[in-house]
CSV table of C-alpha atoms in Angstrom, one decimal:
chain,number,residue,atom,x,y,z
A,1,MET,CA,-19.8,-7.5,-25.2
A,2,PRO,CA,-17.0,-8.0,-22.7
A,3,HIS,CA,-17.9,-7.6,-19.1
A,4,GLU,CA,-15.6,-4.6,-18.6
A,5,ASP,CA,-17.3,-2.8,-21.6
A,6,VAL,CA,-20.6,-3.4,-19.9
A,7,ARG,CA,-19.2,-1.8,-16.7
A,8,LEU,CA,-17.9,1.2,-18.8
A,9,GLY,CA,-21.3,1.7,-20.3
A,10,GLN,CA,-22.9,1.7,-16.9
A,11,LEU,CA,-20.3,4.1,-15.6
A,12,ASN,CA,-20.9,6.5,-18.5
A,13,ALA,CA,-24.7,6.4,-17.8
A,14,TRP,CA,-24.1,7.1,-14.1
A,15,LEU,CA,-21.9,10.1,-15.0
A,16,ASP,CA,-24.6,11.4,-17.2
A,17,GLN,CA,-26.9,11.4,-14.2
A,18,CYS,CA,-24.7,12.7,-11.5
A,19,LEU,CA,-22.5,15.3,-13.3
A,20,PRO,CA,-25.4,17.8,-13.8
A,21,GLN,CA,-26.3,17.6,-10.1
A,22,LEU,CA,-22.6,18.1,-9.1
A,23,PHE,CA,-22.0,21.0,-11.5
A,24,SER,CA,-25.1,22.7,-10.2
A,25,ALA,CA,-24.2,22.2,-6.6
A,26,GLU,CA,-20.7,23.4,-7.1
A,27,GLY,CA,-21.7,26.4,-9.2
A,28,TRP,CA,-19.7,25.2,-12.2
A,29,GLY,CA,-22.3,26.0,-14.8
A,30,ALA,CA,-23.4,23.6,-17.5
A,31,VAL,CA,-21.6,20.2,-17.9
A,32,PRO,CA,-19.2,20.6,-20.9
A,33,VAL,CA,-18.3,18.0,-23.5
A,34,ALA,CA,-15.5,15.9,-21.9
A,35,SER,CA,-13.2,13.0,-22.5
A,36,LEU,CA,-13.0,9.9,-20.3
A,37,THR,CA,-9.7,8.1,-20.6
A,38,PRO,CA,-7.9,5.5,-18.4
A,39,ALA,CA,-6.0,7.1,-15.6
A,40,SER,CA,-4.5,4.1,-13.9
A,41,SER,CA,-5.1,0.5,-12.8
A,42,ASP,CA,-3.6,-1.4,-9.9
A,43,ALA,CA,-3.2,-4.9,-8.6
A,44,SER,CA,-6.8,-5.1,-7.6
A,45,PHE,CA,-10.0,-5.2,-9.7
A,46,ARG,CA,-10.3,-1.4,-9.5
A,47,ARG,CA,-9.9,0.8,-12.5
A,48,TYR,CA,-9.6,4.6,-12.6
A,49,PHE,CA,-10.6,7.0,-15.4
A,50,ARG,CA,-9.9,10.7,-15.9
A,51,TRP,CA,-12.9,12.9,-16.9
A,52,GLN,CA,-11.4,15.9,-18.6
A,53,ALA,CA,-13.1,19.0,-19.9
A,54,GLY,CA,-10.7,21.9,-20.5
A,55,GLU,CA,-8.8,22.6,-17.3
A,56,ARG,CA,-11.4,20.8,-15.1
A,57,SER,CA,-10.3,17.2,-14.3
A,58,LEU,CA,-12.1,14.6,-12.2
A,59,ILE,CA,-11.2,11.0,-11.3
A,60,VAL,CA,-13.8,8.2,-11.7
A,61,MET,CA,-13.3,5.0,-9.7
A,62,ASP,CA,-14.8,1.7,-11.0
A,63,ALA,CA,-14.7,-0.8,-8.2
A,64,PRO,CA,-16.8,-3.7,-9.3
A,65,PRO,CA,-18.8,-5.7,-6.7
A,66,PRO,CA,-18.4,-8.3,-5.3
A,67,GLN,CA,-14.6,-8.1,-5.8
A,68,GLU,CA,-14.4,-4.6,-4.5
A,69,ASP,CA,-16.3,-2.4,-2.0
A,70,CYS,CA,-16.2,1.4,-2.1
A,71,ARG,CA,-17.5,1.9,1.5
A,72,PRO,CA,-14.1,1.6,3.2
A,73,PHE,CA,-12.6,4.1,0.8
A,74,VAL,CA,-15.3,6.6,1.6
A,75,LYS,CA,-15.0,6.0,5.3
A,76,VAL,CA,-11.2,6.3,5.5
A,77,ALA,CA,-11.2,9.3,3.2
A,78,GLY,CA,-13.3,11.1,5.7
A,79,LEU,CA,-11.0,10.0,8.6
A,80,LEU,CA,-7.8,11.2,6.8
A,81,ALA,CA,-9.4,14.4,5.7
A,82,SER,CA,-10.3,15.1,9.4
A,83,ALA,CA,-6.6,15.0,10.1
A,84,ALA,CA,-5.9,17.5,7.3
A,85,VAL,CA,-4.4,14.9,5.1
A,86,HIS,CA,-4.8,15.7,1.4
A,87,VAL,CA,-7.0,12.9,0.1
A,88,PRO,CA,-9.5,13.0,-2.8
A,89,ARG,CA,-12.9,14.5,-2.0
A,90,VAL,CA,-15.8,12.2,-2.8
A,91,LEU,CA,-18.0,14.2,-5.1
A,92,ALA,CA,-20.5,11.6,-6.0
A,93,ALA,CA,-21.0,7.9,-5.1
A,94,ASP,CA,-23.0,4.9,-6.1
A,95,LEU,CA,-21.8,2.4,-3.4
A,96,GLU,CA,-24.0,-0.4,-4.6
A,97,ARG,CA,-22.6,-0.5,-8.1
A,98,GLY,CA,-19.1,0.6,-7.1
A,99,PHE,CA,-18.7,4.0,-8.8
A,100,LEU,CA,-17.1,7.0,-7.2
A,101,LEU,CA,-16.4,10.5,-8.6
A,102,LEU,CA,-13.4,12.1,-7.0
A,103,ASP,CA,-11.1,15.1,-7.0
A,104,ASP,CA,-8.1,14.8,-9.2
A,105,LEU,CA,-5.0,15.2,-7.1
A,106,GLY,CA,-2.6,15.3,-10.0
A,107,ARG,CA,-1.0,13.4,-12.7
A,108,GLN,CA,2.4,12.4,-11.2
A,109,THR,CA,3.0,10.1,-8.3
A,110,TYR,CA,6.1,10.2,-6.1
A,111,LEU,CA,7.3,7.1,-7.9
A,112,GLU,CA,7.4,9.1,-11.2
A,113,VAL,CA,9.2,12.2,-9.9
A,114,ILE,CA,11.3,11.2,-6.9
A,115,ASP,CA,15.1,11.1,-7.3
A,116,THR,CA,18.2,11.3,-5.2
A,117,ASP,CA,18.1,15.1,-5.2
A,118,ASN,CA,14.5,15.7,-4.2
A,119,ALA,CA,13.9,12.6,-2.1
A,120,ASP,CA,14.6,14.4,1.2
A,121,ALA,CA,12.0,17.1,0.6
A,122,LEU,CA,9.4,14.7,-0.8
A,123,PHE,CA,9.8,12.3,2.1
A,124,GLU,CA,9.6,15.1,4.6
A,125,ASP,CA,6.2,16.0,3.3
A,126,ALA,CA,5.2,12.3,3.4
A,127,LEU,CA,6.3,12.0,7.0
A,128,GLN,CA,4.3,15.1,8.0
A,129,ALA,CA,1.2,13.5,6.5
A,130,LEU,CA,2.0,10.2,8.1
A,131,LEU,CA,2.3,11.8,11.5
A,132,ALA,CA,-1.0,13.7,11.0
A,133,PHE,CA,-3.0,10.5,10.6
A,134,GLN,CA,-1.1,8.6,13.2
A,135,ARG,CA,-2.3,11.2,15.7
A,136,LEU,CA,-5.9,10.2,15.1
A,137,PRO,CA,-7.7,8.5,17.9
A,138,LEU,CA,-8.4,4.8,17.5
A,139,ASP,CA,-12.1,5.2,17.8
A,140,ALA,CA,-13.5,5.0,14.2
A,141,GLY,CA,-14.2,1.2,14.2
A,142,LEU,CA,-11.5,0.2,11.7
A,143,PRO,CA,-10.4,-3.4,11.7
A,144,HIS,CA,-7.3,-4.3,13.8
A,145,TYR,CA,-4.1,-5.8,12.5
A,146,ASP,CA,-4.6,-8.8,14.7
A,147,GLU,CA,-2.9,-12.2,14.8
A,148,ALA,CA,-5.3,-13.8,12.3
A,149,LEU,CA,-4.7,-11.1,9.7
A,150,LEU,CA,-1.0,-11.1,10.1
A,151,ARG,CA,-0.9,-14.9,9.8
A,152,ARG,CA,-3.2,-14.9,6.7
A,153,GLU,CA,-0.8,-12.5,5.0
A,154,LEU,CA,2.3,-14.5,5.9
A,155,GLN,CA,0.6,-17.7,4.6
A,156,LEU,CA,0.5,-16.1,1.1
A,157,PHE,CA,4.2,-16.7,0.8
A,158,PRO,CA,4.3,-20.6,1.1
A,159,ASP,CA,0.9,-21.0,-0.6
A,160,TRP,CA,1.4,-18.8,-3.6
A,161,TYR,CA,5.2,-18.3,-4.0
A,162,VAL,CA,6.7,-21.5,-2.7
A,163,GLN,CA,4.1,-24.0,-3.7
A,164,ARG,CA,2.3,-22.4,-6.7
A,165,HIS,CA,5.0,-20.4,-8.3
A,166,LEU,CA,8.1,-22.5,-7.5
A,167,GLY,CA,6.3,-25.8,-7.4
A,168,ILE,CA,8.0,-26.7,-4.1
A,169,GLU,CA,6.3,-28.7,-1.3
A,170,TRP,CA,7.8,-27.9,2.1
A,171,GLN,CA,8.1,-31.0,4.3
A,172,ALA,CA,6.9,-31.3,7.9
A,173,GLU,CA,10.2,-30.0,9.4
A,174,GLN,CA,10.2,-27.0,7.1
A,175,LEU,CA,6.6,-26.2,7.8
A,176,ALA,CA,7.3,-26.4,11.5
A,177,ALA,CA,10.2,-24.0,11.1
A,178,TRP,CA,8.0,-21.7,9.0
A,179,GLU,CA,5.4,-21.6,11.8
A,180,ARG,CA,8.1,-20.7,14.4
A,181,CYS,CA,9.3,-17.8,12.1
A,182,CYS,CA,5.7,-16.6,11.7
A,183,THR,CA,5.2,-16.6,15.4
A,184,LEU,CA,8.3,-14.5,15.9
A,185,LEU,CA,7.2,-11.9,13.3
A,186,ILE,CA,3.6,-11.8,14.6
A,187,ASP,CA,4.6,-11.5,18.2
A,188,SER,CA,6.9,-8.5,17.3
A,189,ALA,CA,4.1,-6.8,15.4
A,190,LEU,CA,1.5,-7.3,18.1
A,191,ALA,CA,3.8,-6.0,20.8
A,192,GLN,CA,4.1,-2.6,19.0
A,193,PRO,CA,2.1,0.5,19.9
A,194,LYS,CA,-1.0,0.9,17.6
A,195,VAL,CA,-1.9,3.7,15.3
A,196,LEU,CA,-3.9,4.1,12.1
A,197,VAL,CA,-2.1,2.2,9.4
A,198,HIS,CA,-2.5,3.0,5.7
A,199,ARG,CA,-1.0,-0.5,4.8
A,200,ASP,CA,0.4,0.7,1.4
A,201,TYR,CA,2.0,4.0,2.2
A,202,MET,CA,4.6,4.1,-0.6
A,203,PRO,CA,5.6,6.4,-3.4
A,204,ARG,CA,3.2,4.8,-5.9
A,205,ASN,CA,0.3,5.9,-3.7
A,206,LEU,CA,1.5,9.4,-3.0
A,207,MET,CA,0.8,12.2,-5.5
A,208,GLU,CA,2.9,15.2,-6.0
A,209,SER,CA,0.3,17.9,-5.3
A,210,SER,CA,-0.6,21.0,-3.4
A,211,PRO,CA,-0.7,20.5,-0.5
A,212,ASN,CA,1.8,17.8,-0.8
A,213,PRO,CA,1.4,14.8,-0.9
A,214,GLY,CA,-1.9,13.7,-2.1
A,215,VAL,CA,-2.6,10.3,-0.5
A,216,LEU,CA,-4.3,7.5,-2.3
A,217,ASP,CA,-5.2,3.8,-2.0
A,218,PHE,CA,-6.0,3.9,1.7
A,219,GLN,CA,-9.2,1.8,1.7
A,220,ASP,CA,-7.5,-1.1,3.5
A,221,ALA,CA,-6.5,1.0,6.5
A,222,VAL,CA,-6.5,-0.7,9.9
A,223,TYR,CA,-5.3,-0.1,13.5
A,224,GLY,CA,-1.9,-1.7,13.8
A,225,PRO,CA,1.9,-1.5,14.4
A,226,VAL,CA,3.4,2.0,14.5
A,227,THR,CA,6.4,1.0,12.3
A,228,TYR,CA,4.3,-0.4,9.5
A,229,ASP,CA,3.8,2.6,7.2
A,230,VAL,CA,7.1,4.2,7.7
A,231,THR,CA,8.9,0.9,6.8
A,232,CYS,CA,6.7,0.6,3.8
A,233,LEU,CA,7.5,4.1,2.7
A,234,PHE,CA,11.3,3.6,2.6
A,235,LYS,CA,11.4,-0.1,1.6
A,236,ASP,CA,9.2,0.3,-1.4
A,237,ALA,CA,7.9,-2.3,-3.9
A,238,PHE,CA,9.2,-0.5,-6.9
A,239,LEU,CA,12.4,1.4,-6.0
A,240,SER,CA,15.2,1.0,-3.5
A,241,TRP,CA,17.4,3.3,-1.6
A,242,PRO,CA,20.9,2.9,0.0
A,243,GLU,CA,20.7,1.4,3.4
A,244,GLU,CA,22.5,4.4,5.0
A,245,ARG,CA,19.9,6.8,3.6
A,246,VAL,CA,17.0,4.6,4.8
A,247,GLY,CA,18.5,4.5,8.3
A,248,ALA,CA,18.7,8.3,8.4
A,249,TRP,CA,15.1,8.7,7.2
A,250,LEU,CA,13.9,6.2,9.8
A,251,LYS,CA,15.8,8.1,12.5
A,252,ARG,CA,14.2,11.3,11.3
A,253,TYR,CA,10.8,9.8,11.5
A,254,TRP,CA,11.4,8.3,15.0
A,255,THR,CA,12.6,11.7,16.3
A,256,MET,CA,9.6,13.5,14.7
A,257,ALA,CA,7.2,11.0,16.0
A,258,ARG,CA,8.5,11.2,19.6
A,259,ASP,CA,8.2,15.0,19.4
A,260,ALA,CA,4.6,14.7,18.1
A,261,GLY,CA,3.5,12.4,20.8
A,262,ILE,CA,3.2,9.3,18.6
A,263,PRO,CA,3.7,6.2,20.6
A,264,VAL,CA,6.9,4.9,19.1
A,265,GLN,CA,9.4,2.8,20.9
A,266,ASP,CA,11.5,4.6,23.5
A,267,GLY,CA,14.8,3.7,22.0
A,268,PHE,CA,15.8,4.0,18.4
A,269,GLU,CA,17.4,0.5,18.4
A,270,ASP,CA,14.2,-1.0,19.6
A,271,PHE,CA,12.3,1.0,17.0
A,272,LEU,CA,14.7,-0.2,14.3
A,273,ARG,CA,14.4,-3.9,15.3
A,274,ALA,CA,10.6,-3.6,15.2
A,275,SER,CA,10.8,-1.9,11.8
A,276,ASP,CA,13.1,-4.7,10.5
A,277,LEU,CA,10.8,-7.5,11.6
A,278,MET,CA,7.7,-5.6,10.4
A,279,GLY,CA,9.3,-5.2,7.1
A,280,VAL,CA,10.1,-8.9,6.8
A,281,GLN,CA,6.5,-9.7,7.5
A,282,ARG,CA,5.3,-7.3,4.8
A,283,HIS,CA,8.0,-8.4,2.3
A,284,LEU,CA,7.0,-12.0,2.6
A,285,LYS,CA,3.3,-11.1,2.2
A,286,VAL,CA,4.0,-9.0,-0.9
A,287,ILE,CA,6.1,-11.7,-2.6
A,288,GLY,CA,3.1,-14.0,-2.1
A,289,ILE,CA,0.7,-11.4,-3.4
A,290,PHE,CA,2.7,-10.8,-6.5
A,291,ALA,CA,2.8,-14.6,-7.2
A,292,ARG,CA,-1.0,-14.7,-6.7
A,293,ILE,CA,-1.5,-11.8,-9.0
A,294,CYS,CA,0.5,-13.6,-11.6
A,295,HIS,CA,-1.1,-17.0,-11.4
A,296,ARG,CA,-4.7,-16.1,-10.4
A,297,ASP,CA,-5.1,-12.8,-12.1
A,298,GLY,CA,-2.8,-13.2,-15.1
A,299,LYS,CA,-0.6,-10.2,-14.3
A,300,PRO,CA,3.0,-11.5,-14.3
A,301,ARG,CA,4.7,-8.1,-14.5
A,302,TYR,CA,4.7,-7.7,-10.7
A,303,LEU,CA,7.0,-10.7,-10.3
A,304,GLN,CA,9.9,-8.7,-11.7
A,305,ASP,CA,10.1,-6.8,-8.4
A,306,VAL,CA,10.2,-10.0,-6.2
A,307,PRO,CA,14.1,-9.9,-6.1
A,308,ARG,CA,13.9,-6.5,-4.5
A,309,PHE,CA,12.0,-7.9,-1.5
A,310,PHE,CA,14.4,-10.8,-1.1
A,311,ARG,CA,17.2,-8.2,-1.0
A,312,TYR,CA,15.3,-6.3,1.7
A,313,ILE,CA,14.9,-9.5,3.7
A,314,GLU,CA,18.5,-10.5,3.3
A,315,THR,CA,19.7,-7.1,4.6
A,316,VAL,CA,17.7,-7.7,7.8
A,317,LEU,CA,18.8,-11.3,8.1
A,318,ALA,CA,22.4,-10.2,8.2
A,319,ARG,CA,21.8,-8.1,11.4
A,320,ARG,CA,19.0,-10.1,13.1
A,321,PRO,CA,20.3,-13.5,14.3
A,322,GLU,CA,16.9,-14.3,15.7
A,323,LEU,CA,15.8,-14.8,12.1
A,324,ALA,CA,18.4,-17.4,11.3
A,325,GLU,CA,15.8,-20.1,10.9
A,326,LEU,CA,14.0,-18.0,8.3
A,327,GLY,CA,17.3,-17.4,6.5
A,328,ALA,CA,17.8,-21.2,6.3
A,329,LEU,CA,14.3,-21.7,4.8
A,330,LEU,CA,14.9,-19.0,2.2
A,331,ALA,CA,18.3,-20.3,1.4
A,332,GLY,CA,16.7,-23.5,0.2
A,333,LEU,CA,14.7,-21.8,-2.4
A,334,PRO,CA,15.9,-21.0,-5.9
A,335,ARG,CA,16.7,-17.3,-6.3
A,336,PRO,CA,15.0,-15.1,-8.8
A,337,GLU,CA,17.1,-12.8,-11.0
A,338,VAL,CA,18.2,-9.6,-9.3
A,339,VAL,CA,16.6,-6.4,-10.6
A,340,SER,CA,18.3,-3.0,-10.6
A,341,ALA,CA,17.6,-0.6,-7.8
């Protein structure tokens, strides 16, 4: 029997144990006959199932150890909930085996419903939620987005995209240039004010729900640069927006953040430069991650969005002359085919 079928059998047995206790505690009556169907999967080893009985719907997370650990999810869910951010309530948990039973926040992500007409309203809600958890004190013992983590993330690009995916070995001069570029990006990130950072705050991880949005996939949260999440929100892995609109949304966030007492940069141009450089760090990391997912995990579909990240980087290179050395390195790489916005 395949390993994943063994996990599914264990998951069903766990549900048989915990659902009667949950239904009794919540006053929901007897546990009805229900279906368990795949809800979603992601780039990690986690899987999600929807338990459905009539109008009652729950989400079951399967996060197999040792590849995954549910504890950060539970911890950060509590933190975000304390800031009135709409996150799934943890209804039952087996942390040792990697099973969680959660509220179902809905069936449609922002990515599935957002368009040019409703984007302003949806992003306004997303910014309000972002500001809510950025107000949290930095006292919950989360990891910090330190130099070591930033550097490990950047190294994914030469290791997995340049070397493994493209088959290119950078020479000593190119490696030295890469190190200088990394130092520039890391120094910019470390110089920023710190807040709680979701690390993947994008439309795919936001659910259209009431209250809106429902926030998912927050288990990797850290304390780090204030521009990280808002840059991620508007320079998404799976859809792109006109640069003028992104600029207006960033200005809106910066104004709201200042009014809310979030420690953003004093001047908008300083904020925008920090956002640009933070975005480049993230884009390089994600290109490396997508290459790793392809070659290590056998999931090549993510590579189709790599051209989007190169476009984001090229837009920044055009207005940030301090990144000219990075531009020269990237110009020496073969270009992937461009995808539509």
